[in-house]
PDB file of N, CA and C in Angstrom:
ATOM      1  N   MET A  10       0.851  -1.175   0.000  1.00  0.00           N
ATOM      2  CA  MET A  10       0.000   0.000   0.000  1.00  0.00           C
ATOM      3  C   MET A  10       0.895   1.236   0.000  1.00  0.00           C
ATOM      4  N   ASN A  11       0.590   2.219  -0.859  1.00  0.00           N
ATOM      5  CA  ASN A  11       1.425   3.417  -0.897  1.00  0.00           C
ATOM      6  C   ASN A  11       1.106   4.336   0.284  1.00  0.00           C
ATOM      7  N   VAL A  12       1.936   5.332   0.488  1.00  0.00           N
ATOM      8  CA  VAL A  12       1.813   6.214   1.647  1.00  0.00           C
ATOM      9  C   VAL A  12       0.487   6.973   1.614  1.00  0.00           C
ATOM     10  N   GLN A  13       0.111   7.503   0.471  1.00  0.00           N
ATOM     11  CA  GLN A  13      -1.137   8.263   0.376  1.00  0.00           C
ATOM     12  C   GLN A  13      -2.339   7.395   0.756  1.00  0.00           C
ATOM     13  N   THR A  14      -2.384   6.182   0.261  1.00  0.00           N
ATOM     14  CA  THR A  14      -3.483   5.269   0.581  1.00  0.00           C
ATOM     15  C   THR A  14      -3.492   4.925   2.067  1.00  0.00           C
ATOM     16  N   THR A  15      -2.325   4.745   2.645  1.00  0.00           N
ATOM     17  CA  THR A  15      -2.224   4.461   4.074  1.00  0.00           C
ATOM     18  C   THR A  15      -2.769   5.621   4.894  1.00  0.00           C
ATOM     19  N   ILE A  16      -2.406   6.845   4.535  1.00  0.00           N
ATOM     20  CA  ILE A  16      -2.912   8.030   5.235  1.00  0.00           C
ATOM     21  C   ILE A  16      -4.434   8.070   5.148  1.00  0.00           C
ATOM     22  N   GLU A  17      -4.964   7.900   3.955  1.00  0.00           N
ATOM     23  CA  GLU A  17      -6.421   7.926   3.771  1.00  0.00           C
ATOM     24  C   GLU A  17      -7.103   6.857   4.616  1.00  0.00           C
ATOM     25  N   LYS A  18      -6.576   5.646   4.600  1.00  0.00           N
ATOM     26  CA  LYS A  18      -7.189   4.541   5.338  1.00  0.00           C
ATOM     27  C   LYS A  18      -7.175   4.791   6.840  1.00  0.00           C
ATOM     28  N   LYS A  19      -6.054   5.228   7.369  1.00  0.00           N
ATOM     29  CA  LYS A  19      -5.969   5.463   8.811  1.00  0.00           C
ATOM     30  C   LYS A  19      -6.955   6.540   9.256  1.00  0.00           C
ATOM     31  N   ILE A  20      -7.096   7.585   8.474  1.00  0.00           N
ATOM     32  CA  ILE A  20      -8.035   8.647   8.837  1.00  0.00           C
ATOM     33  C   ILE A  20      -9.470   8.139   8.723  1.00  0.00           C
ATOM     34  N   ARG A  21      -9.811   7.500   7.614  1.00  0.00           N
ATOM     35  CA  ARG A  21     -11.177   6.980   7.413  1.00  0.00           C
ATOM     36  C   ARG A  21     -11.569   5.956   8.483  1.00  0.00           C
ATOM     37  N   ASP A  22     -10.627   5.145   8.907  1.00  0.00           N
ATOM     38  CA  ASP A  22     -10.920   4.108   9.894  1.00  0.00           C
ATOM     39  C   ASP A  22     -11.099   4.652  11.306  1.00  0.00           C
ATOM     40  N   ASN A  23     -10.693   5.894  11.552  1.00  0.00           N
ATOM     41  CA  ASN A  23     -10.694   6.420  12.918  1.00  0.00           C
ATOM     42  C   ASN A  23     -11.514   7.679  13.138  1.00  0.00           C
ATOM     43  N   ILE A  24     -11.948   8.329  12.077  1.00  0.00           N
ATOM     44  CA  ILE A  24     -12.689   9.583  12.213  1.00  0.00           C
ATOM     45  C   ILE A  24     -13.920   9.531  11.321  1.00  0.00           C
ATOM     46  N   SER A  25     -15.035   9.974  11.865  1.00  0.00           N
ATOM     47  CA  SER A  25     -16.263  10.090  11.077  1.00  0.00           C
ATOM     48  C   SER A  25     -16.130  11.322  10.188  1.00  0.00           C
ATOM     49  N   LEU A  26     -16.155  11.121   8.884  1.00  0.00           N
ATOM     50  CA  LEU A  26     -15.826  12.191   7.942  1.00  0.00           C
ATOM     51  C   LEU A  26     -17.024  12.659   7.135  1.00  0.00           C
ATOM     52  N   GLU A  27     -17.023  13.956   6.874  1.00  0.00           N
ATOM     53  CA  GLU A  27     -17.923  14.512   5.873  1.00  0.00           C
ATOM     54  C   GLU A  27     -17.164  14.678   4.557  1.00  0.00           C
ATOM     55  N   PHE A  28     -15.860  14.947   4.669  1.00  0.00           N
ATOM     56  CA  PHE A  28     -15.024  15.145   3.482  1.00  0.00           C
ATOM     57  C   PHE A  28     -13.585  14.828   3.845  1.00  0.00           C
ATOM     58  N   LEU A  29     -12.873  14.181   2.924  1.00  0.00           N
ATOM     59  CA  LEU A  29     -11.444  13.924   3.077  1.00  0.00           C
ATOM     60  C   LEU A  29     -10.779  14.033   1.722  1.00  0.00           C
ATOM     61  N   GLN A  30      -9.693  14.794   1.683  1.00  0.00           N
ATOM     62  CA  GLN A  30      -8.863  14.860   0.486  1.00  0.00           C
ATOM     63  C   GLN A  30      -7.407  14.817   0.931  1.00  0.00           C
ATOM     64  N   VAL A  31      -6.672  13.865   0.403  1.00  0.00           N
ATOM     65  CA  VAL A  31      -5.245  13.739   0.676  1.00  0.00           C
ATOM     66  C   VAL A  31      -4.526  13.964  -0.642  1.00  0.00           C
ATOM     67  N   GLU A  32      -3.696  15.001  -0.673  1.00  0.00           N
ATOM     68  CA  GLU A  32      -2.975  15.356  -1.896  1.00  0.00           C
ATOM     69  C   GLU A  32      -1.480  15.155  -1.692  1.00  0.00           C
ATOM     70  N   ASN A  33      -0.874  14.411  -2.589  1.00  0.00           N
ATOM     71  CA  ASN A  33       0.572  14.250  -2.583  1.00  0.00           C
ATOM     72  C   ASN A  33       1.164  15.465  -3.295  1.00  0.00           C
ATOM     73  N   GLU A  34       1.813  16.320  -2.539  1.00  0.00           N
ATOM     74  CA  GLU A  34       2.405  17.537  -3.095  1.00  0.00           C
ATOM     75  C   GLU A  34       3.921  17.418  -3.259  1.00  0.00           C
ATOM     76  N   SER A  35       4.423  16.222  -3.216  1.00  0.00           N
ATOM     77  CA  SER A  35       5.868  16.007  -3.310  1.00  0.00           C
ATOM     78  C   SER A  35       6.452  16.567  -4.599  1.00  0.00           C
ATOM     79  N   HIS A  36       5.681  16.506  -5.674  1.00  0.00           N
ATOM     80  CA  HIS A  36       6.170  16.999  -6.973  1.00  0.00           C
ATOM     81  C   HIS A  36       6.483  18.494  -6.952  1.00  0.00           C
ATOM     82  N   ARG A  37       5.983  19.207  -5.953  1.00  0.00           N
ATOM     83  CA  ARG A  37       6.225  20.645  -5.828  1.00  0.00           C
ATOM     84  C   ARG A  37       7.508  20.940  -5.063  1.00  0.00           C
ATOM     85  N   HIS A  38       8.225  19.901  -4.691  1.00  0.00           N
ATOM     86  CA  HIS A  38       9.415  20.050  -3.857  1.00  0.00           C
ATOM     87  C   HIS A  38      10.615  19.365  -4.504  1.00  0.00           C
ATOM     88  N   ALA A  39      11.773  19.640  -3.944  1.00  0.00           N
ATOM     89  CA  ALA A  39      13.024  19.106  -4.488  1.00  0.00           C
ATOM     90  C   ALA A  39      13.259  17.691  -3.968  1.00  0.00           C
ATOM     91  N   VAL A  40      12.454  16.774  -4.488  1.00  0.00           N
ATOM     92  CA  VAL A  40      12.578  15.361  -4.129  1.00  0.00           C
ATOM     93  C   VAL A  40      12.536  14.541  -5.422  1.00  0.00           C
ATOM     94  N   PRO A  41      12.970  13.295  -5.374  1.00  0.00           N
ATOM     95  CA  PRO A  41      12.921  12.471  -6.589  1.00  0.00           C
ATOM     96  C   PRO A  41      11.489  12.299  -7.119  1.00  0.00           C
ATOM     97  N   VAL A  42      11.388  12.065  -8.411  1.00  0.00           N
ATOM     98  CA  VAL A  42      10.100  11.815  -9.053  1.00  0.00           C
ATOM     99  C   VAL A  42       9.406  10.640  -8.360  1.00  0.00           C
ATOM    100  N   ASN A  43       8.092  10.731  -8.236  1.00  0.00           N
ATOM    101  CA  ASN A  43       7.246   9.702  -7.617  1.00  0.00           C
ATOM    102  C   ASN A  43       7.455   9.561  -6.110  1.00  0.00           C
ATOM    103  N   SER A  44       8.012  10.584  -5.476  1.00  0.00           N
ATOM    104  CA  SER A  44       8.180  10.555  -4.023  1.00  0.00           C
ATOM    105  C   SER A  44       6.830  10.699  -3.336  1.00  0.00           C
ATOM    106  N   GLU A  45       6.768  10.228  -2.110  1.00  0.00           N
ATOM    107  CA  GLU A  45       5.595  10.407  -1.259  1.00  0.00           C
ATOM    108  C   GLU A  45       6.087  10.947   0.083  1.00  0.00           C
ATOM    109  N   THR A  46       6.450  12.218   0.070  1.00  0.00           N
ATOM    110  CA  THR A  46       7.055  12.840   1.247  1.00  0.00           C
ATOM    111  C   THR A  46       6.302  14.057   1.755  1.00  0.00           C
ATOM    112  N   HIS A  47       5.565  14.732   0.893  1.00  0.00           N
ATOM    113  CA  HIS A  47       4.876  15.975   1.238  1.00  0.00           C
ATOM    114  C   HIS A  47       3.389  15.822   0.922  1.00  0.00           C
ATOM    115  N   PHE A  48       2.548  16.000   1.950  1.00  0.00           N
ATOM    116  CA  PHE A  48       1.113  15.811   1.760  1.00  0.00           C
ATOM    117  C   PHE A  48       0.313  16.976   2.329  1.00  0.00           C
ATOM    118  N   LYS A  49      -0.793  17.252   1.661  1.00  0.00           N
ATOM    119  CA  LYS A  49      -1.793  18.192   2.174  1.00  0.00           C
ATOM    120  C   LYS A  49      -3.050  17.381   2.442  1.00  0.00           C
ATOM    121  N   VAL A  50      -3.548  17.471   3.672  1.00  0.00           N
ATOM    122  CA  VAL A  50      -4.742  16.737   4.066  1.00  0.00           C
ATOM    123  C   VAL A  50      -5.818  17.740   4.467  1.00  0.00           C
ATOM    124  N   THR A  51      -6.945  17.648   3.794  1.00  0.00           N
ATOM    125  CA  THR A  51      -8.112  18.452   4.140  1.00  0.00           C
ATOM    126  C   THR A  51      -9.172  17.490   4.639  1.00  0.00           C
ATOM    127  N   LEU A  52      -9.628  17.696   5.873  1.00  0.00           N
ATOM    128  CA  LEU A  52     -10.675  16.834   6.373  1.00  0.00           C
ATOM    129  C   LEU A  52     -11.708  17.619   7.149  1.00  0.00           C
ATOM    130  N   VAL A  53     -12.942  17.193   6.968  1.00  0.00           N
ATOM    131  CA  VAL A  53     -14.092  17.845   7.578  1.00  0.00           C
ATOM    132  C   VAL A  53     -14.834  16.795   8.390  1.00  0.00           C
ATOM    133  N   SER A  54     -15.058  17.107   9.666  1.00  0.00           N
ATOM    134  CA  SER A  54     -15.743  16.165  10.541  1.00  0.00           C
ATOM    135  C   SER A  54     -16.496  16.913  11.628  1.00  0.00           C
ATOM    136  N   ASP A  55     -17.678  16.421  11.951  1.00  0.00           N
ATOM    137  CA  ASP A  55     -18.401  17.022  13.066  1.00  0.00           C
ATOM    138  C   ASP A  55     -17.745  16.656  14.398  1.00  0.00           C
ATOM    139  N   GLU A  56     -16.838  15.689  14.394  1.00  0.00           N
ATOM    140  CA  GLU A  56     -16.078  15.360  15.606  1.00  0.00           C
ATOM    141  C   GLU A  56     -15.191  16.529  16.046  1.00  0.00           C
ATOM    142  N   PHE A  57     -14.916  17.467  15.153  1.00  0.00           N
ATOM    143  CA  PHE A  57     -14.064  18.610  15.476  1.00  0.00           C
ATOM    144  C   PHE A  57     -14.826  19.738  16.171  1.00  0.00           C
ATOM    145  N   GLU A  58     -16.154  19.636  16.265  1.00  0.00           N
ATOM    146  CA  GLU A  58     -16.947  20.667  16.944  1.00  0.00           C
ATOM    147  C   GLU A  58     -16.436  20.832  18.374  1.00  0.00           C
ATOM    148  N   GLY A  59     -16.109  22.061  18.747  1.00  0.00           N
ATOM    149  CA  GLY A  59     -15.650  22.358  20.098  1.00  0.00           C
ATOM    150  C   GLY A  59     -14.213  21.944  20.383  1.00  0.00           C
ATOM    151  N   MET A  60     -13.536  21.397  19.400  1.00  0.00           N
ATOM    152  CA  MET A  60     -12.154  20.941  19.583  1.00  0.00           C
ATOM    153  C   MET A  60     -11.202  22.013  19.054  1.00  0.00           C
ATOM    154  N   PRO A  61     -10.259  22.477  19.879  1.00  0.00           N
ATOM    155  CA  PRO A  61      -9.292  23.469  19.390  1.00  0.00           C
ATOM    156  C   PRO A  61      -8.470  22.912  18.222  1.00  0.00           C
ATOM    157  N   LEU A  62      -7.991  23.808  17.386  1.00  0.00           N
ATOM    158  CA  LEU A  62      -7.213  23.420  16.215  1.00  0.00           C
ATOM    159  C   LEU A  62      -6.014  22.547  16.594  1.00  0.00           C
ATOM    160  N   ILE A  63      -5.313  22.911  17.651  1.00  0.00           N
ATOM    161  CA  ILE A  63      -4.136  22.137  18.057  1.00  0.00           C
ATOM    162  C   ILE A  63      -4.523  20.710  18.442  1.00  0.00           C
ATOM    163  N   ALA A  64      -5.682  20.536  19.057  1.00  0.00           N
ATOM    164  CA  ALA A  64      -6.146  19.193  19.428  1.00  0.00           C
ATOM    165  C   ALA A  64      -6.489  18.376  18.183  1.00  0.00           C
ATOM    166  N   ARG A  65      -7.054  19.018  17.187  1.00  0.00           N
ATOM    167  CA  ARG A  65      -7.360  18.334  15.926  1.00  0.00           C
ATOM    168  C   ARG A  65      -6.073  17.833  15.277  1.00  0.00           C
ATOM    169  N   HIS A  66      -5.078  18.712  15.236  1.00  0.00           N
ATOM    170  CA  HIS A  66      -3.803  18.353  14.611  1.00  0.00           C
ATOM    171  C   HIS A  66      -3.096  17.250  15.394  1.00  0.00           C
ATOM    172  N   ARG A  67      -3.155  17.325  16.714  1.00  0.00           N
ATOM    173  CA  ARG A  67      -2.541  16.273  17.530  1.00  0.00           C
ATOM    174  C   ARG A  67      -3.212  14.925  17.280  1.00  0.00           C
ATOM    175  N   LEU A  68      -4.523  14.941  17.109  1.00  0.00           N
ATOM    176  CA  LEU A  68      -5.260  13.715  16.817  1.00  0.00           C
ATOM    177  C   LEU A  68      -4.778  13.085  15.512  1.00  0.00           C
ATOM    178  N   ILE A  69      -4.678  13.893  14.472  1.00  0.00           N
ATOM    179  CA  ILE A  69      -4.237  13.383  13.169  1.00  0.00           C
ATOM    180  C   ILE A  69      -2.770  12.950  13.232  1.00  0.00           C
ATOM    181  N   ASN A  70      -1.939  13.752  13.876  1.00  0.00           N
ATOM    182  CA  ASN A  70      -0.522  13.387  14.004  1.00  0.00           C
ATOM    183  C   ASN A  70      -0.357  12.058  14.744  1.00  0.00           C
ATOM    184  N   ALA A  71      -1.190  11.816  15.752  1.00  0.00           N
ATOM    185  CA  ALA A  71      -1.119  10.545  16.483  1.00  0.00           C
ATOM    186  C   ALA A  71      -1.519   9.376  15.582  1.00  0.00           C
ATOM    187  N   LEU A  72      -2.550   9.573  14.772  1.00  0.00           N
ATOM    188  CA  LEU A  72      -2.973   8.521  13.838  1.00  0.00           C
ATOM    189  C   LEU A  72      -1.871   8.190  12.831  1.00  0.00           C
ATOM    190  N   LEU A  73      -1.122   9.212  12.437  1.00  0.00           N
ATOM    191  CA  LEU A  73      -0.118   9.057  11.380  1.00  0.00           C
ATOM    192  C   LEU A  73       1.312   9.040  11.918  1.00  0.00           C
ATOM    193  N   LYS A  74       1.476   8.681  13.187  1.00  0.00           N
ATOM    194  CA  LYS A  74       2.804   8.746  13.816  1.00  0.00           C
ATOM    195  C   LYS A  74       3.844   7.910  13.076  1.00  0.00           C
ATOM    196  N   ASP A  75       3.456   6.742  12.571  1.00  0.00           N
ATOM    197  CA  ASP A  75       4.429   5.901  11.860  1.00  0.00           C
ATOM    198  C   ASP A  75       4.867   6.543  10.549  1.00  0.00           C
ATOM    199  N   GLU A  76       3.927   7.137   9.842  1.00  0.00           N
ATOM    200  CA  GLU A  76       4.258   7.798   8.576  1.00  0.00           C
ATOM    201  C   GLU A  76       5.121   9.033   8.826  1.00  0.00           C
ATOM    202  N   LEU A  77       4.813   9.778   9.893  1.00  0.00           N
ATOM    203  CA  LEU A  77       5.593  10.973  10.220  1.00  0.00           C
ATOM    204  C   LEU A  77       6.998  10.610  10.702  1.00  0.00           C
ATOM    205  N   ALA A  78       7.147   9.439  11.283  1.00  0.00           N
ATOM    206  CA  ALA A  78       8.465   8.980  11.732  1.00  0.00           C
ATOM    207  C   ALA A  78       9.268   8.383  10.582  1.00  0.00           C
ATOM    208  N   GLY A  79       8.606   8.116   9.478  1.00  0.00           N
ATOM    209  CA  GLY A  79       9.268   7.475   8.348  1.00  0.00           C
ATOM    210  C   GLY A  79       9.242   8.312   7.096  1.00  0.00           C
ATOM    211  N   PRO A  80       8.402   7.939   6.141  1.00  0.00           N
ATOM    212  CA  PRO A  80       8.486   8.539   4.810  1.00  0.00           C
ATOM    213  C   PRO A  80       7.968   9.970   4.685  1.00  0.00           C
ATOM    214  N   VAL A  81       7.082  10.395   5.583  1.00  0.00           N
ATOM    215  CA  VAL A  81       6.466  11.717   5.419  1.00  0.00           C
ATOM    216  C   VAL A  81       7.345  12.796   6.041  1.00  0.00           C
ATOM    217  N   HIS A  82       7.752  13.735   5.211  1.00  0.00           N
ATOM    218  CA  HIS A  82       8.594  14.849   5.638  1.00  0.00           C
ATOM    219  C   HIS A  82       7.748  16.053   6.038  1.00  0.00           C
ATOM    220  N   ALA A  83       6.638  16.276   5.336  1.00  0.00           N
ATOM    221  CA  ALA A  83       5.793  17.447   5.595  1.00  0.00           C
ATOM    222  C   ALA A  83       4.329  17.054   5.467  1.00  0.00           C
ATOM    223  N   LEU A  84       3.527  17.546   6.424  1.00  0.00           N
ATOM    224  CA  LEU A  84       2.100  17.254   6.442  1.00  0.00           C
ATOM    225  C   LEU A  84       1.347  18.543   6.744  1.00  0.00           C
ATOM    226  N   ALA A  85       0.670  19.071   5.735  1.00  0.00           N
ATOM    227  CA  ALA A  85      -0.154  20.273   5.916  1.00  0.00           C
ATOM    228  C   ALA A  85      -1.565  19.812   6.240  1.00  0.00           C
ATOM    229  N   LEU A  86      -2.069  20.205   7.408  1.00  0.00           N
ATOM    230  CA  LEU A  86      -3.395  19.783   7.845  1.00  0.00           C
ATOM    231  C   LEU A  86      -4.379  20.936   7.805  1.00  0.00           C
ATOM    232  N   HIS A  87      -5.518  20.681   7.200  1.00  0.00           N
ATOM    233  CA  HIS A  87      -6.636  21.628   7.181  1.00  0.00           C
ATOM    234  C   HIS A  87      -7.824  20.866   7.742  1.00  0.00           C
ATOM    235  N   THR A  88      -8.058  21.052   9.038  1.00  0.00           N
ATOM    236  CA  THR A  88      -9.084  20.301   9.761  1.00  0.00           C
ATOM    237  C   THR A  88     -10.229  21.242  10.097  1.00  0.00           C
ATOM    238  N   MET A  89     -11.423  20.917   9.625  1.00  0.00           N
ATOM    239  CA  MET A  89     -12.561  21.823   9.774  1.00  0.00           C
ATOM    240  C   MET A  89     -13.823  21.097  10.208  1.00  0.00           C
ATOM    241  N   THR A  90     -14.691  21.850  10.845  1.00  0.00           N
ATOM    242  CA  THR A  90     -16.044  21.370  11.107  1.00  0.00           C
ATOM    243  C   THR A  90     -16.864  21.588   9.836  1.00  0.00           C
ATOM    244  N   PRO A  91     -18.027  20.965   9.717  1.00  0.00           N
ATOM    245  CA  PRO A  91     -18.865  21.212   8.541  1.00  0.00           C
ATOM    246  C   PRO A  91     -19.209  22.695   8.354  1.00  0.00           C
ATOM    247  N   THR A  92     -19.448  23.413   9.440  1.00  0.00           N
ATOM    248  CA  THR A  92     -19.759  24.845   9.339  1.00  0.00           C
ATOM    249  C   THR A  92     -18.562  25.623   8.811  1.00  0.00           C
ATOM    250  N   GLN A  93     -17.376  25.340   9.330  1.00  0.00           N
ATOM    251  CA  GLN A  93     -16.168  26.015   8.845  1.00  0.00           C
ATOM    252  C   GLN A  93     -15.931  25.712   7.371  1.00  0.00           C
ATOM    253  N   TRP A  94     -16.206  24.502   6.955  1.00  0.00           N
ATOM    254  CA  TRP A  94     -16.041  24.088   5.561  1.00  0.00           C
ATOM    255  C   TRP A  94     -16.981  24.883   4.664  1.00  0.00           C
ATOM    256  N   GLN A  95     -18.208  25.081   5.101  1.00  0.00           N
ATOM    257  CA  GLN A  95     -19.174  25.860   4.323  1.00  0.00           C
ATOM    258  C   GLN A  95     -18.722  27.315   4.200  1.00  0.00           C
ATOM    259  N   VAL A  96     -18.214  27.881   5.289  1.00  0.00           N
ATOM    260  CA  VAL A  96     -17.732  29.266   5.274  1.00  0.00           C
ATOM    261  C   VAL A  96     -16.587  29.422   4.272  1.00  0.00           C
ATOM    262  N   LYS A  97     -15.775  28.402   4.127  1.00  0.00           N
ATOM    263  CA  LYS A  97     -14.651  28.438   3.169  1.00  0.00           C
ATOM    264  C   LYS A  97     -15.084  28.008   1.771  1.00  0.00           C
ATOM    265  N   ASN A  98     -16.390  27.948   1.540  1.00  0.00           N
ATOM    266  CA  ASN A  98     -16.933  27.556   0.231  1.00  0.00           C
ATOM    267  C   ASN A  98     -16.414  26.196  -0.225  1.00  0.00           C
ATOM    268  N   GLN A  99     -16.228  25.304   0.723  1.00  0.00           N
ATOM    269  CA  GLN A  99     -15.764  23.938   0.462  1.00  0.00           C
ATOM    270  C   GLN A  99     -14.455  23.920  -0.335  1.00  0.00           C
ATOM    271  N   GLN A 100     -13.555  24.821   0.025  1.00  0.00           N
ATOM    272  CA  GLN A 100     -12.250  24.924  -0.640  1.00  0.00           C
ATOM    273  C   GLN A 100     -11.144  24.823   0.405  1.00  0.00           C
ATOM    274  N   SER A 101     -10.139  24.031   0.117  1.00  0.00           N
ATOM    275  CA  SER A 101      -8.978  24.013   1.001  1.00  0.00           C
ATOM    276  C   SER A 101      -7.990  25.071   0.519  1.00  0.00           C
ATOM    277  N   PRO A 102      -7.227  25.644   1.437  1.00  0.00           N
ATOM    278  CA  PRO A 102      -6.265  26.682   1.049  1.00  0.00           C
ATOM    279  C   PRO A 102      -5.190  26.136   0.118  1.00  0.00           C
ATOM    280  N   ASP A 103      -4.679  27.005  -0.730  1.00  0.00           N
ATOM    281  CA  ASP A 103      -3.551  26.633  -1.582  1.00  0.00           C
ATOM    282  C   ASP A 103      -2.309  26.482  -0.719  1.00  0.00           C
ATOM    283  N   SER A 104      -1.455  25.599  -1.110  1.00  0.00           N
ATOM    284  CA  SER A 104      -0.193  25.413  -0.400  1.00  0.00           C
ATOM    285  C   SER A 104       0.829  26.430  -0.880  1.00  0.00           C
ATOM    286  N   ALA A 105       1.729  26.769   0.022  1.00  0.00           N
ATOM    287  CA  ALA A 105       2.814  27.688  -0.329  1.00  0.00           C
ATOM    288  C   ALA A 105       3.771  26.998  -1.291  1.00  0.00           C
ATOM    289  N   ASN A 106       4.455  27.784  -2.082  1.00  0.00           N
ATOM    290  CA  ASN A 106       5.465  27.239  -2.979  1.00  0.00           C
ATOM    291  C   ASN A 106       6.675  26.783  -2.181  1.00  0.00           C
ATOM    292  N   CYS A 107       7.364  25.797  -2.695  1.00  0.00           N
ATOM    293  CA  CYS A 107       8.581  25.301  -2.075  1.00  0.00           C
ATOM    294  C   CYS A 107       9.638  26.405  -2.089  1.00  0.00           C
ATOM    295  N   LEU A 108      10.301  26.589  -0.954  1.00  0.00           N
ATOM    296  CA  LEU A 108      11.321  27.632  -0.860  1.00  0.00           C
ATOM    297  C   LEU A 108      12.736  27.066  -0.852  1.00  0.00           C
ATOM    298  N   GLY A 109      12.849  25.755  -0.832  1.00  0.00           N
ATOM    299  CA  GLY A 109      14.185  25.175  -0.727  1.00  0.00           C
ATOM    300  C   GLY A 109      14.520  24.258  -1.874  1.00  0.00           C
ATOM    301  N   GLY A 110      15.730  23.778  -1.857  1.00  0.00           N
ATOM    302  CA  GLY A 110      16.163  22.751  -2.785  1.00  0.00           C
ATOM    303  C   GLY A 110      16.190  23.151  -4.241  1.00  0.00           C
ATOM    304  N   GLY A 111      16.231  24.441  -4.538  1.00  0.00           N
ATOM    305  CA  GLY A 111      16.334  24.880  -5.919  1.00  0.00           C
ATOM    306  C   GLY A 111      15.042  24.886  -6.704  1.00  0.00           C
ATOM    307  N   LYS A 112      13.915  24.667  -6.048  1.00  0.00           N
ATOM    308  CA  LYS A 112      12.619  24.700  -6.753  1.00  0.00           C
ATOM    309  C   LYS A 112      12.102  26.110  -6.831  1.00  0.00           C
TER     310      LYS A 112
END
């Protein structure tokens, strides 16, 4: 199973989701072709109601601890409640451009 699929499965198996998108953004960075090192995760869940942003991120980081200790170098998390998702017009923020490695 590739890293992206593993991330998706771990999140789906542990959080009740309204929306999940996992994007491999490695191609935007100075890494070899077909790398799985940089990911953007957008997830929407009513489980996040009343939960501070840092607690949401800690929850996801705990689920993905093995990936973060291994192949994943960067993980951009956009964790929202359904109401927050609607306010953002169901759009996740664009990622910043790579600033290192000659890109």
